[in-house]
PDB file of C-alpha atoms in Angstrom:
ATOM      1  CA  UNK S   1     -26.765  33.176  30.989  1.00  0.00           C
ATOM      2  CA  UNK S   2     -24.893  29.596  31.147  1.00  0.00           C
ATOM      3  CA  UNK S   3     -22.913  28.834  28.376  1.00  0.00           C
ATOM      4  CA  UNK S   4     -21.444  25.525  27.521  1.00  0.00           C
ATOM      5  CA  UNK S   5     -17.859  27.000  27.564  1.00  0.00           C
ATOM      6  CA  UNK S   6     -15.637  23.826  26.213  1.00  0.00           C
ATOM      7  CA  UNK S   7     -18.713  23.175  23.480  1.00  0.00           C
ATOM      8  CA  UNK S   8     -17.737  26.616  22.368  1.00  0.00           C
ATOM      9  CA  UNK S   9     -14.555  26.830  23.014  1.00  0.00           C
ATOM     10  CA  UNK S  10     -14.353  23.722  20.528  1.00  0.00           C
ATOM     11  CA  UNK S  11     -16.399  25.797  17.986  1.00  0.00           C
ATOM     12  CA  UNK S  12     -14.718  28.763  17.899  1.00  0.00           C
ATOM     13  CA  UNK S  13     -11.723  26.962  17.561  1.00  0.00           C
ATOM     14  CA  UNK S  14     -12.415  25.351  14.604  1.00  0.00           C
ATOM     15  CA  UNK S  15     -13.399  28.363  12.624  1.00  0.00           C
ATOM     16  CA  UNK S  16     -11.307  31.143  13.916  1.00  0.00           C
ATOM     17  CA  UNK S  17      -8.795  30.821  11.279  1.00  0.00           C
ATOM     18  CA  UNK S  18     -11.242  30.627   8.279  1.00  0.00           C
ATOM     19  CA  UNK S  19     -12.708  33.442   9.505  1.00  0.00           C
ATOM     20  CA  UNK S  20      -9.188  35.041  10.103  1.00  0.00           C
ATOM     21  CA  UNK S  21      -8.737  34.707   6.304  1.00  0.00           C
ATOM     22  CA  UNK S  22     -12.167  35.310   4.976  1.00  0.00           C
ATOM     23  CA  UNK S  23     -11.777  39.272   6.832  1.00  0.00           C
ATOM     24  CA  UNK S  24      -8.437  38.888   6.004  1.00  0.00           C
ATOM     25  CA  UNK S  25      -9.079  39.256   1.976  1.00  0.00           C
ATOM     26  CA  UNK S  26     -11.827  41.667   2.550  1.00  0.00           C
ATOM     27  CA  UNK S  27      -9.844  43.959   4.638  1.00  0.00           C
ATOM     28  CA  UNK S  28      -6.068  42.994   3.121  1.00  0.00           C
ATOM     29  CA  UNK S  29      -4.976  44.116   6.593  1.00  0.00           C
ATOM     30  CA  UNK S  30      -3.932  41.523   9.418  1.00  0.00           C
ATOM     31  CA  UNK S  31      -5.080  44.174  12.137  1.00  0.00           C
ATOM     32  CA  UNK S  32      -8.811  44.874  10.476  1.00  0.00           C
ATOM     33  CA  UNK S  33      -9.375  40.791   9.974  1.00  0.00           C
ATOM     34  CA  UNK S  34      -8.797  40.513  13.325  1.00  0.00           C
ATOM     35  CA  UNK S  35     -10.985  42.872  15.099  1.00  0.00           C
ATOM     36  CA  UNK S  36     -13.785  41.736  12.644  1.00  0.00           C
ATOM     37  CA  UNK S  37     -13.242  37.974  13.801  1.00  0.00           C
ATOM     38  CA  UNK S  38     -12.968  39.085  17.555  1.00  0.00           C
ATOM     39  CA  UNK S  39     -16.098  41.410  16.917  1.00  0.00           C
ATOM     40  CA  UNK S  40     -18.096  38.177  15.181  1.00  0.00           C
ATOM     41  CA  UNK S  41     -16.597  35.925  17.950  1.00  0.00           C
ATOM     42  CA  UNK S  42     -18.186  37.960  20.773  1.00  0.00           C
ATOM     43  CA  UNK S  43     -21.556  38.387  18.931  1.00  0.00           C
ATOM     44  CA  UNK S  44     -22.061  34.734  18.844  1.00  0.00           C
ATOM     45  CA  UNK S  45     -21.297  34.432  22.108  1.00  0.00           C
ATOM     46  CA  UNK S  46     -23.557  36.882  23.565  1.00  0.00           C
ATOM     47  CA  UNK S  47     -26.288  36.592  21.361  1.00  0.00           C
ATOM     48  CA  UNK S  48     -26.470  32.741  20.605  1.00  0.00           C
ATOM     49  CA  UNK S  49     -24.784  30.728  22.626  1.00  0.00           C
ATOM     50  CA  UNK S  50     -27.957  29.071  24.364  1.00  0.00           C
ATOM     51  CA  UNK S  51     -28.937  27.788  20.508  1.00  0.00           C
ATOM     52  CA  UNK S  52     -28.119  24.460  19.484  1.00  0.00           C
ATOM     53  CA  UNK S  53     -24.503  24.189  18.458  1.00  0.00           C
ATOM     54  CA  UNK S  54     -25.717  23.084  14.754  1.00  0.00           C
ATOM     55  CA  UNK S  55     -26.862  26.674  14.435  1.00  0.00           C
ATOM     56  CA  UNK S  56     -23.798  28.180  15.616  1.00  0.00           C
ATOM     57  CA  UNK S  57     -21.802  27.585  12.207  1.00  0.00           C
ATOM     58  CA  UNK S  58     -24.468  29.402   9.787  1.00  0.00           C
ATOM     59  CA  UNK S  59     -25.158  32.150  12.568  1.00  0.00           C
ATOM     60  CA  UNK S  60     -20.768  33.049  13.061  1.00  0.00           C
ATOM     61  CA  UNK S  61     -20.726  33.241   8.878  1.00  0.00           C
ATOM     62  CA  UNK S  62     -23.507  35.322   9.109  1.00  0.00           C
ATOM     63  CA  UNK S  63     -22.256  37.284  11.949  1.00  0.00           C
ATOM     64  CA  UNK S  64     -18.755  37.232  10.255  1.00  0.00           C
ATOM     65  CA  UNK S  65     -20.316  39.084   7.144  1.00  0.00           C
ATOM     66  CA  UNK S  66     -22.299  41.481   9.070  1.00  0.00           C
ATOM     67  CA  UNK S  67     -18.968  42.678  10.544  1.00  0.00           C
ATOM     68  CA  UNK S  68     -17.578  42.906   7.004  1.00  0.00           C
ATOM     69  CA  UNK S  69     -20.761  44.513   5.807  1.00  0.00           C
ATOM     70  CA  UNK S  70     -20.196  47.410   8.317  1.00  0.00           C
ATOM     71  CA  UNK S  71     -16.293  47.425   7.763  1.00  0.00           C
ATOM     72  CA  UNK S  72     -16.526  48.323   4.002  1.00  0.00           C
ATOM     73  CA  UNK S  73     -19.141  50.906   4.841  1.00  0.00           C
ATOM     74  CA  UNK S  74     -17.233  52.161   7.386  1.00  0.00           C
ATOM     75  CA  UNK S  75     -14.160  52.414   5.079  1.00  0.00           C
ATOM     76  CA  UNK S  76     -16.122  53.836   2.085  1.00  0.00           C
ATOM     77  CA  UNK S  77     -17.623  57.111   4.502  1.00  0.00           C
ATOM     78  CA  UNK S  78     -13.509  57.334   5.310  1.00  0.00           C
ATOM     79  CA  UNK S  79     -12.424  57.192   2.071  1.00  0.00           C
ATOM     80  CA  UNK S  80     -15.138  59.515   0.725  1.00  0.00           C
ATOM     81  CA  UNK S  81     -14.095  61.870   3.845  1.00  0.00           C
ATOM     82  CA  UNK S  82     -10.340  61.786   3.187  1.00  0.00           C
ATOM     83  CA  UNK S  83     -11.111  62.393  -0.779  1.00  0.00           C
ATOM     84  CA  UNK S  84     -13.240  65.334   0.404  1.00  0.00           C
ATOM     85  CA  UNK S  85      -9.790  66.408   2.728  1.00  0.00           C
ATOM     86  CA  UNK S  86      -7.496  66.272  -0.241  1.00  0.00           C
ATOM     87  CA  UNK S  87      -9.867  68.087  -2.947  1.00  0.00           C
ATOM     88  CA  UNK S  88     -10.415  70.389  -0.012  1.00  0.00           C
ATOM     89  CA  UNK S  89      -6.653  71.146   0.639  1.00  0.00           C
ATOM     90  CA  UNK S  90      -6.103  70.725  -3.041  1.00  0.00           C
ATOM     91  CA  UNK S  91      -2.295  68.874  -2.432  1.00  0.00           C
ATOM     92  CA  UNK S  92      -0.343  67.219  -4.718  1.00  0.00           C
ATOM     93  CA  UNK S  93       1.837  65.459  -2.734  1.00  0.00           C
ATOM     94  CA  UNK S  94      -1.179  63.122  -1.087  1.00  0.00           C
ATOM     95  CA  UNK S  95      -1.970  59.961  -2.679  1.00  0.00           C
ATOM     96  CA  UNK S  96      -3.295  59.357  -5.629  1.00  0.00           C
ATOM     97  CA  UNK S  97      -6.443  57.410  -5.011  1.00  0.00           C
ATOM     98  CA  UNK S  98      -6.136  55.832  -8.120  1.00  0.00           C
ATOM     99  CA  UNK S  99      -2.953  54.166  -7.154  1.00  0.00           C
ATOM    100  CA  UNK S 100      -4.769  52.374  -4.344  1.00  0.00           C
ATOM    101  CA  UNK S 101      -7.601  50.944  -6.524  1.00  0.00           C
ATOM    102  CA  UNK S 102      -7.407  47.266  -6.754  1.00  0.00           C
ATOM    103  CA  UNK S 103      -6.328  45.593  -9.767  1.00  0.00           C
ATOM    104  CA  UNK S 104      -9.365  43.499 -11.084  1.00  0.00           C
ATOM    105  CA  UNK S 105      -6.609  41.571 -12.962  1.00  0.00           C
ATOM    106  CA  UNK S 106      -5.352  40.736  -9.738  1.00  0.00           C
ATOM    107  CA  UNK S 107      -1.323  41.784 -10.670  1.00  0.00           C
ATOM    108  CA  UNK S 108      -0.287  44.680  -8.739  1.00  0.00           C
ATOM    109  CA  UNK S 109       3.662  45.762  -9.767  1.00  0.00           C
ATOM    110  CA  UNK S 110       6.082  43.974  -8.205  1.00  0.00           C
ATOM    111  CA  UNK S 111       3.758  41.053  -7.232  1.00  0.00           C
ATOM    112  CA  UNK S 112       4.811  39.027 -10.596  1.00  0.00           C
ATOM    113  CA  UNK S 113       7.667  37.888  -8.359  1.00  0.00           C
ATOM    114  CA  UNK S 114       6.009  36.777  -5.206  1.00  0.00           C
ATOM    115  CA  UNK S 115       3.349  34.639  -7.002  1.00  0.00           C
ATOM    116  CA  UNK S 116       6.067  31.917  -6.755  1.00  0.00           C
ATOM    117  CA  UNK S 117       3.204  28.861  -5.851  1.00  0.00           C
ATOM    118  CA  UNK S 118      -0.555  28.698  -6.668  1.00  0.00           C
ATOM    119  CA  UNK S 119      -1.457  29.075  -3.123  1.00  0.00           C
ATOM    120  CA  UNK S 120       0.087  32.921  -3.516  1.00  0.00           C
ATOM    121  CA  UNK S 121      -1.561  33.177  -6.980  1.00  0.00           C
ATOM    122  CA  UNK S 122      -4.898  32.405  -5.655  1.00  0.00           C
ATOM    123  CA  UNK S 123      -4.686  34.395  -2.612  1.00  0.00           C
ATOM    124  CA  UNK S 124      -3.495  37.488  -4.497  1.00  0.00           C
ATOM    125  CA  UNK S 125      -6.458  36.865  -6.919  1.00  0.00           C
ATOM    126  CA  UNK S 126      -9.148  36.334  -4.020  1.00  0.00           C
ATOM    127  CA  UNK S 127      -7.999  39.604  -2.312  1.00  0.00           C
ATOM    128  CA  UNK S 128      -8.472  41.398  -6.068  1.00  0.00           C
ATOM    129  CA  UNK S 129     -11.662  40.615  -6.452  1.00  0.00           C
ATOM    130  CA  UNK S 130     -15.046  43.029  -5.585  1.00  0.00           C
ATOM    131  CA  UNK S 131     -16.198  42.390  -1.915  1.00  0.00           C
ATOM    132  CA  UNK S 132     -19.515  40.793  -2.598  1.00  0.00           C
ATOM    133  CA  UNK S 133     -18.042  38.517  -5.640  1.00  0.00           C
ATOM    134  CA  UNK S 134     -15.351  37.322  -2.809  1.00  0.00           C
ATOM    135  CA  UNK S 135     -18.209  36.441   0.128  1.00  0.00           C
ATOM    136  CA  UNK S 136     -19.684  34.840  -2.231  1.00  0.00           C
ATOM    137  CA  UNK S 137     -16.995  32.511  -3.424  1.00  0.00           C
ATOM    138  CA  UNK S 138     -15.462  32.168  -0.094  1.00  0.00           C
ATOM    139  CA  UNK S 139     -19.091  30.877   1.117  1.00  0.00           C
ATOM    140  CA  UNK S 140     -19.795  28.775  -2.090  1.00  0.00           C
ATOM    141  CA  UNK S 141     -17.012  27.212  -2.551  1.00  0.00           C
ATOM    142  CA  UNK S 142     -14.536  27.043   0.660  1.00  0.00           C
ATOM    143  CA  UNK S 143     -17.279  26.943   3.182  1.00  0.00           C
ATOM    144  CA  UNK S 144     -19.468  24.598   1.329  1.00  0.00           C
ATOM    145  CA  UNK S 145     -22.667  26.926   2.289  1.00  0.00           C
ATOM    146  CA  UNK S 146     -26.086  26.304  -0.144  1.00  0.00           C
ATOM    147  CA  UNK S 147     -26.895  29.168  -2.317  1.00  0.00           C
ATOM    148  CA  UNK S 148     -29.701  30.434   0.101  1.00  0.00           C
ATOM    149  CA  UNK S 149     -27.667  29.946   3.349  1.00  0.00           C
ATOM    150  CA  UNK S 150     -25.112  32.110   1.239  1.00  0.00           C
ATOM    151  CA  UNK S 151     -28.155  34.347   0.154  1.00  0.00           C
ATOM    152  CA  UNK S 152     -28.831  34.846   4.038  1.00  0.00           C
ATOM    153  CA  UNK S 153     -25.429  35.423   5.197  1.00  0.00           C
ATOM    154  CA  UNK S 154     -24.987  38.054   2.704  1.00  0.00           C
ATOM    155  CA  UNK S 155     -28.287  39.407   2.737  1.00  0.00           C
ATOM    156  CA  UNK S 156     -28.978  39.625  -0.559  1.00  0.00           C
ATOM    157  CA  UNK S 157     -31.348  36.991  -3.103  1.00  0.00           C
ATOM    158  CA  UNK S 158     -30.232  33.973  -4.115  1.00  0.00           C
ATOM    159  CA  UNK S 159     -29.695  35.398  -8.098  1.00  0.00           C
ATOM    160  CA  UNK S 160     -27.661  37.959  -6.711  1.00  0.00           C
ATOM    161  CA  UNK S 161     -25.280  34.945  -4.877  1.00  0.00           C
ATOM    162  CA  UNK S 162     -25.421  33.122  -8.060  1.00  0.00           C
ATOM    163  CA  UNK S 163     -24.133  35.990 -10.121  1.00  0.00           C
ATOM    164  CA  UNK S 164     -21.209  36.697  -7.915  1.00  0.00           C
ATOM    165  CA  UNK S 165     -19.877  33.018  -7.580  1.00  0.00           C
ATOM    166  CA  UNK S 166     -20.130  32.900 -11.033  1.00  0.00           C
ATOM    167  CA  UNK S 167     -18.338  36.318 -12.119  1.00  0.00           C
ATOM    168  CA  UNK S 168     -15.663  35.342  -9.325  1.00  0.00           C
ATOM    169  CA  UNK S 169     -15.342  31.624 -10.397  1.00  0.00           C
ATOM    170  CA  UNK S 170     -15.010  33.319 -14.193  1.00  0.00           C
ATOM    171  CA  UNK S 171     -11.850  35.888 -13.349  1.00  0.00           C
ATOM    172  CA  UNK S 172     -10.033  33.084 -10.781  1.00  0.00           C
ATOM    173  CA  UNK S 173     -10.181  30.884 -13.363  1.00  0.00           C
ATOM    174  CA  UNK S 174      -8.705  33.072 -15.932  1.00  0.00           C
ATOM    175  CA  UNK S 175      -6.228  34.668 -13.272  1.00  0.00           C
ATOM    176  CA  UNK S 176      -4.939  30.856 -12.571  1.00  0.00           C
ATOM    177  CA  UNK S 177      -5.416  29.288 -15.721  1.00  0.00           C
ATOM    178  CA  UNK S 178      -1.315  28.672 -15.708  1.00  0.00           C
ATOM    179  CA  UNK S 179      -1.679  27.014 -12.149  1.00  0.00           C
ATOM    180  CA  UNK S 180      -5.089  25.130 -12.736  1.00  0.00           C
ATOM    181  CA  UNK S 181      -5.530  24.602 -15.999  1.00  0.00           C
TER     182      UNK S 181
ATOM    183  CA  UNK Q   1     -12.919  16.160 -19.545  1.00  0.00           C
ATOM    184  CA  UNK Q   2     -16.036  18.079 -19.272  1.00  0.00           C
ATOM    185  CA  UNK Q   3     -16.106  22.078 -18.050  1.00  0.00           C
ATOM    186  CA  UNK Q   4     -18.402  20.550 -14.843  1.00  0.00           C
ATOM    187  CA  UNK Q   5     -15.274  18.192 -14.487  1.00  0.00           C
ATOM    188  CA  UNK Q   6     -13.018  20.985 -14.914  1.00  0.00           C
ATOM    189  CA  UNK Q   7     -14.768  23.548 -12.536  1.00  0.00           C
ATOM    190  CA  UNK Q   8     -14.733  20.503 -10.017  1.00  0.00           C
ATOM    191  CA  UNK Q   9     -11.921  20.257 -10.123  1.00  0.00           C
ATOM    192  CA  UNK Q  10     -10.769  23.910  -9.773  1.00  0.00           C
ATOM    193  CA  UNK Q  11     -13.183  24.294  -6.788  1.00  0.00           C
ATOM    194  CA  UNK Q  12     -10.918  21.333  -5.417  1.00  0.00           C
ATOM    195  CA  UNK Q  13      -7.811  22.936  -5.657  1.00  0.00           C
ATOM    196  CA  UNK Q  14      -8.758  26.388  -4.481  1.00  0.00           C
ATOM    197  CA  UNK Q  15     -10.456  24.494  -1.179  1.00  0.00           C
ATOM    198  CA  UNK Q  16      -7.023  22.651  -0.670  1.00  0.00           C
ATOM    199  CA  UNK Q  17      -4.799  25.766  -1.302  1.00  0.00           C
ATOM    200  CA  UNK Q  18      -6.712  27.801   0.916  1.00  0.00           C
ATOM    201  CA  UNK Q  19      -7.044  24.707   3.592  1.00  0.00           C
ATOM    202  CA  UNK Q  20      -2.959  24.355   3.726  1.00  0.00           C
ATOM    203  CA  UNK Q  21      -2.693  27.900   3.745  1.00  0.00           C
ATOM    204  CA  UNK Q  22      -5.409  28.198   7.107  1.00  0.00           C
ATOM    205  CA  UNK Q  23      -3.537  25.408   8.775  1.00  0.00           C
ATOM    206  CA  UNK Q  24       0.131  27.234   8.321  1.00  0.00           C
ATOM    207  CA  UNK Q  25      -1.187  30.558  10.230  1.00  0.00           C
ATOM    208  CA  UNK Q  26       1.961  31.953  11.653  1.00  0.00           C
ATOM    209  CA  UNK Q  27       2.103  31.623  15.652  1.00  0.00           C
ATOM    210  CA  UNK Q  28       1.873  35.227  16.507  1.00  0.00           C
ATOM    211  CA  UNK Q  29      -1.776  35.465  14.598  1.00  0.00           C
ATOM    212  CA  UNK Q  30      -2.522  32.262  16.080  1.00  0.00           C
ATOM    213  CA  UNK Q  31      -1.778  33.421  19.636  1.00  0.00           C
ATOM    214  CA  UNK Q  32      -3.862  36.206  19.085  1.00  0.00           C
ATOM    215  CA  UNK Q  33      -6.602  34.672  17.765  1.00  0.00           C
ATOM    216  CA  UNK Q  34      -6.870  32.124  20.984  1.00  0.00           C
ATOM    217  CA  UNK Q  35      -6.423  35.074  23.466  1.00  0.00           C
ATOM    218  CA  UNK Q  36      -9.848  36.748  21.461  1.00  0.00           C
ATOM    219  CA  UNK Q  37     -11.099  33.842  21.420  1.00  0.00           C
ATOM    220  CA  UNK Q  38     -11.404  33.481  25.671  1.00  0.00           C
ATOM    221  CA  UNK Q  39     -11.801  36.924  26.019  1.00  0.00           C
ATOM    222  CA  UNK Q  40     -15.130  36.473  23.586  1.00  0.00           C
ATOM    223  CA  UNK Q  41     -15.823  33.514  25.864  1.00  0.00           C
ATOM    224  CA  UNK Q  42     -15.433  35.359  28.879  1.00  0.00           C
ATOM    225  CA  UNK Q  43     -17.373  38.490  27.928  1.00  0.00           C
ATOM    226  CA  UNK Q  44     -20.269  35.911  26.830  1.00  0.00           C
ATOM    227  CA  UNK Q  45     -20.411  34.607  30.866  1.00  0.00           C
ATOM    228  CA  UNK Q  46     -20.902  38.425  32.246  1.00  0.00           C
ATOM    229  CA  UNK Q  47     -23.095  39.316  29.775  1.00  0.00           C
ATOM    230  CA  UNK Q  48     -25.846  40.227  32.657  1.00  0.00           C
ATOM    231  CA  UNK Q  49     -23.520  42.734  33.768  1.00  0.00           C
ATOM    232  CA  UNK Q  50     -22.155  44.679  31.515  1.00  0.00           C
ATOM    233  CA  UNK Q  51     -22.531  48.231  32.250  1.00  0.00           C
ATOM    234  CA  UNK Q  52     -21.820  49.298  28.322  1.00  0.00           C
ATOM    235  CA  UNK Q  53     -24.631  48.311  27.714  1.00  0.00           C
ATOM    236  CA  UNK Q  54     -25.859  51.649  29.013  1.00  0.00           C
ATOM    237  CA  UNK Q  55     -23.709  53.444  26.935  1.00  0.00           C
ATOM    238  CA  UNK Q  56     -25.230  51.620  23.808  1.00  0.00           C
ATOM    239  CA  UNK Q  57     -28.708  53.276  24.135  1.00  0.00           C
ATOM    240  CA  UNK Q  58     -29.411  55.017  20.616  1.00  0.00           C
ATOM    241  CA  UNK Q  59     -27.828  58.516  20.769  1.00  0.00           C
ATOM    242  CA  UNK Q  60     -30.969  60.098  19.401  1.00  0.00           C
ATOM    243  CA  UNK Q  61     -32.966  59.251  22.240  1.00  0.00           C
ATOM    244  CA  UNK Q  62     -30.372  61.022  24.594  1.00  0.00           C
ATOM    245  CA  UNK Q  63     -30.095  64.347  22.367  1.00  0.00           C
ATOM    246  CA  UNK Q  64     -33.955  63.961  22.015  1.00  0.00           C
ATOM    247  CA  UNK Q  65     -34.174  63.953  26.006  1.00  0.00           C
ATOM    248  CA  UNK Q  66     -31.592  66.823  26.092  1.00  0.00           C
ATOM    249  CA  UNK Q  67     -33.572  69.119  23.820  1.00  0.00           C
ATOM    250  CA  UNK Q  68     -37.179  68.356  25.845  1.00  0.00           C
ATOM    251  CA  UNK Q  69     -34.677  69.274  28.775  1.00  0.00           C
ATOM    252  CA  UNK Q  70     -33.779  72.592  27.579  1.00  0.00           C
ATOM    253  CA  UNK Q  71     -37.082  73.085  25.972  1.00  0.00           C
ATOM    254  CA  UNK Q  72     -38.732  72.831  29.205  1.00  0.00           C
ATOM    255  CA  UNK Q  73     -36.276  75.022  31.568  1.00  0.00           C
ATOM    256  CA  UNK Q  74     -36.619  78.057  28.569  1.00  0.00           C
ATOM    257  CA  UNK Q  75     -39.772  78.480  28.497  1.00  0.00           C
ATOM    258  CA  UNK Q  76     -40.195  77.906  32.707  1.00  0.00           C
ATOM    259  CA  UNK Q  77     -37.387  80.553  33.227  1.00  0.00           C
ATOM    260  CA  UNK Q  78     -38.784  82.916  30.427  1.00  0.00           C
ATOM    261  CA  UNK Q  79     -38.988  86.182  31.098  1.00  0.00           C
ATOM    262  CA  UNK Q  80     -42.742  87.745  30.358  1.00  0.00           C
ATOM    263  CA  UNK Q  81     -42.811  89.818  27.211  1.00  0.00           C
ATOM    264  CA  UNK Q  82     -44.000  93.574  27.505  1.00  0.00           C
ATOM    265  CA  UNK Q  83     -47.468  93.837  28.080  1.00  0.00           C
ATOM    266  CA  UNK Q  84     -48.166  90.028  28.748  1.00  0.00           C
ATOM    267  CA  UNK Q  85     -49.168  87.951  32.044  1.00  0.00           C
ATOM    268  CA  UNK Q  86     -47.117  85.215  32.656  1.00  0.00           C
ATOM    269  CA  UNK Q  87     -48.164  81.806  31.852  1.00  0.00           C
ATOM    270  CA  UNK Q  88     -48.095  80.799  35.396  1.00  0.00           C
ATOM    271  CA  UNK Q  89     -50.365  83.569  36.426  1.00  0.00           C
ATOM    272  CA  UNK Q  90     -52.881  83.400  33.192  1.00  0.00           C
ATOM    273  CA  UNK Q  91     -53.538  79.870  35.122  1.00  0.00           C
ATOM    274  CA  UNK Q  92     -54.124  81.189  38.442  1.00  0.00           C
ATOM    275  CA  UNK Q  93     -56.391  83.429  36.878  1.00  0.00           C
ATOM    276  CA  UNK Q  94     -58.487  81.187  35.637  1.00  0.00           C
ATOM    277  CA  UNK Q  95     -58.492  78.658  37.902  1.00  0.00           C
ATOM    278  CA  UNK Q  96     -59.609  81.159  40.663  1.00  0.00           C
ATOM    279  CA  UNK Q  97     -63.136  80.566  42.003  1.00  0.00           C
ATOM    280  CA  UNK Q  98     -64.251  84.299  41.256  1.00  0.00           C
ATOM    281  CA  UNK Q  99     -66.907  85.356  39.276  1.00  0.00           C
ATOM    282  CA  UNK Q 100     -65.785  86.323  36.083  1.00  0.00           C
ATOM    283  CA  UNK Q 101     -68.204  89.042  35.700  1.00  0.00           C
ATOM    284  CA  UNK Q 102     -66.839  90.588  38.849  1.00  0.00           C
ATOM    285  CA  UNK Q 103     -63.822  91.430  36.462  1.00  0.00           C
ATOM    286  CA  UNK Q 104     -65.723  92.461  33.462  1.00  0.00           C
ATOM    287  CA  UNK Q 105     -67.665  95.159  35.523  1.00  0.00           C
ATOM    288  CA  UNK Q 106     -64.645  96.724  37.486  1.00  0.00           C
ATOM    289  CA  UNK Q 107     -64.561  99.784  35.830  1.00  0.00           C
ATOM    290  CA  UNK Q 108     -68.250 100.337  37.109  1.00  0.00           C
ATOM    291  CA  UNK Q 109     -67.228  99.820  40.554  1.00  0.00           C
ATOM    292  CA  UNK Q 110     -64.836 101.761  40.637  1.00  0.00           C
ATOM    293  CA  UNK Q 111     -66.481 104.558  39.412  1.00  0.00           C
ATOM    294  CA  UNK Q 112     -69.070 103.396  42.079  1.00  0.00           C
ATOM    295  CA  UNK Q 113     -67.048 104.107  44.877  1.00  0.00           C
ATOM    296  CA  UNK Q 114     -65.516 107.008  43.683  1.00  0.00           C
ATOM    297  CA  UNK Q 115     -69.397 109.088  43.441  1.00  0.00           C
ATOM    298  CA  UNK Q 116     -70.208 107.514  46.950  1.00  0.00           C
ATOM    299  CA  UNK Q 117     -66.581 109.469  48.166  1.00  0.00           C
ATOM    300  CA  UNK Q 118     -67.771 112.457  46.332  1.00  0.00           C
ATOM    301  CA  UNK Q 119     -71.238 112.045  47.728  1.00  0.00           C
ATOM    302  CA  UNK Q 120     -70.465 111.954  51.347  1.00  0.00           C
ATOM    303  CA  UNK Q 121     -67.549 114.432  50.668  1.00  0.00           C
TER     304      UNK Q 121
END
């Protein structure tokens, strides 16, 4: 297979760091994001470099989410395994899952101080948020993708997009009402 | 100002936020991200010969092939119950171009032969 290398290249480089972010505040781990982007970046070019270079924006999102898709089920079997470990062994000095839950609120202890800017703030709040409300926002509203390109990226119906922009655009606004009123 | 307006202009500040916060990616991550970025590049132009791609037939068909591998040495190195002709041998059996009725009636000849031993005894 030839593949137009600098046309690429040139792609890849434009959306490496949105996509850095996008894993980034599903995963909340540097490491994770990364493999997920490095994952999606090798897809694309495996599978669809010979389409037209229009396509190859909508495909990498799509790609992207897949990734994400199989990283939170991944994660959940894990998490269900280690529960089963701990009930299992029956310790008390493991960690409480419940301290590890997100905050839907978005305020974790100690992280009153480091929302010193709105940029923090609205990170913070993005990474708080369910994974399918945050796709969906991130899509919608950063990426500027149409409700069914969202829909297809996400795999899911175009109601179901339009119910998680809208629950995420509801709690971001409340979380940031002090920096965007 | 109208809640469109307002939403508008939310959606506006979260895209610039998260814009300024893209662009200030700290050089380590950035580093790392071009480095994947070749390496996805590179494994894209020896696609046609990647070996892995071996390894990425679905496991079930290779335990499937396993069992109908162990399936088929059992019963082929099985020994023959009590009482029982081997499979093999069942086949040769039938497959022979004898008369069947030569088999049915060998009691008869034996006994045959045995009163013609007597008889010239």
């Amino acid at each position: 297979m030839r593949i137009d290398r600098p046309a690429m290249d040139d792609f890849l480089a434009s959306v490496e760091r949105k996509a850095f972010r996008i894993a980034g505040f599903a995963t909340r781990s540097e490491d994770e994001a990364l493999d997920i982007v490095q994952d999606a970046m090798i897809r694309l070019v495996k599978n669809y470099a010979t389409k037209p270079e229009t396509e190859w924006q909508p495909l990498f999102f799509q790609i992207l989410q897949n990734c994400i898709r199989d990283w939170a089920r991944k994660k959940k079997v894990r998490d269900q395994w280690n529960g089963l470990k701990n009930l299992w062994r029956g310790s008390e000095e493991d960690e409480d899952p419940i301290q590890t839950l997100a905050d839907p609120k978005g305020k974790h202890p100690g992280e009153h101080a480091a929302l010193k800017d709105s940029a923090t703030a609205l990170k913070s709040a993005v990474k708080a948020l369910p994974l399918r409300q945050q796709q969906a926002f991130l899509l919608r509203a950063w990426e500027e993708m149409s409700v069914a390109e969202t829909a297809h990226a996400m795999k899911c119906s175009e109601g179901s997009v339009k119910t998680h922009y809208s629950r995420a655009l509801h709690t971001l606004r409340n979380v940031l009402e002090d920096h965007w009123p | 100002m109208n809640e469109q307006d307002k939403e508008k202009r939310f959606i506006a500040n979260v895209k610039k936020a998260l814009d300024l916060d893209t662009e200030n990616l700290d050089a380590g991550t950035q580093s790392k991200l071009t480095r994947m970025r070749n390496q996805a590049l590179d494994a894209g132009e020896r696609k046609g010969f990647d070996i892995r791609q071996w390894f990425t037939l679905p496991v079930a068909a290779w335990a499937a092939t396993a069992c109908l591998i162990v399936l088929g040495l059992t019963v082929y190195l099985q020994e023959p119950a009590n009482g029982t002709t081997p499979l093999l041998e069942d086949i040769e059996l039938l497959a022979a171009e004898d008369n069947l009725e030569f088999y049915d009636g060998l009691e008869f000849y034996a006994w045959l032969a045995e009163e013609n031993i007597d008889a010239a005894g």
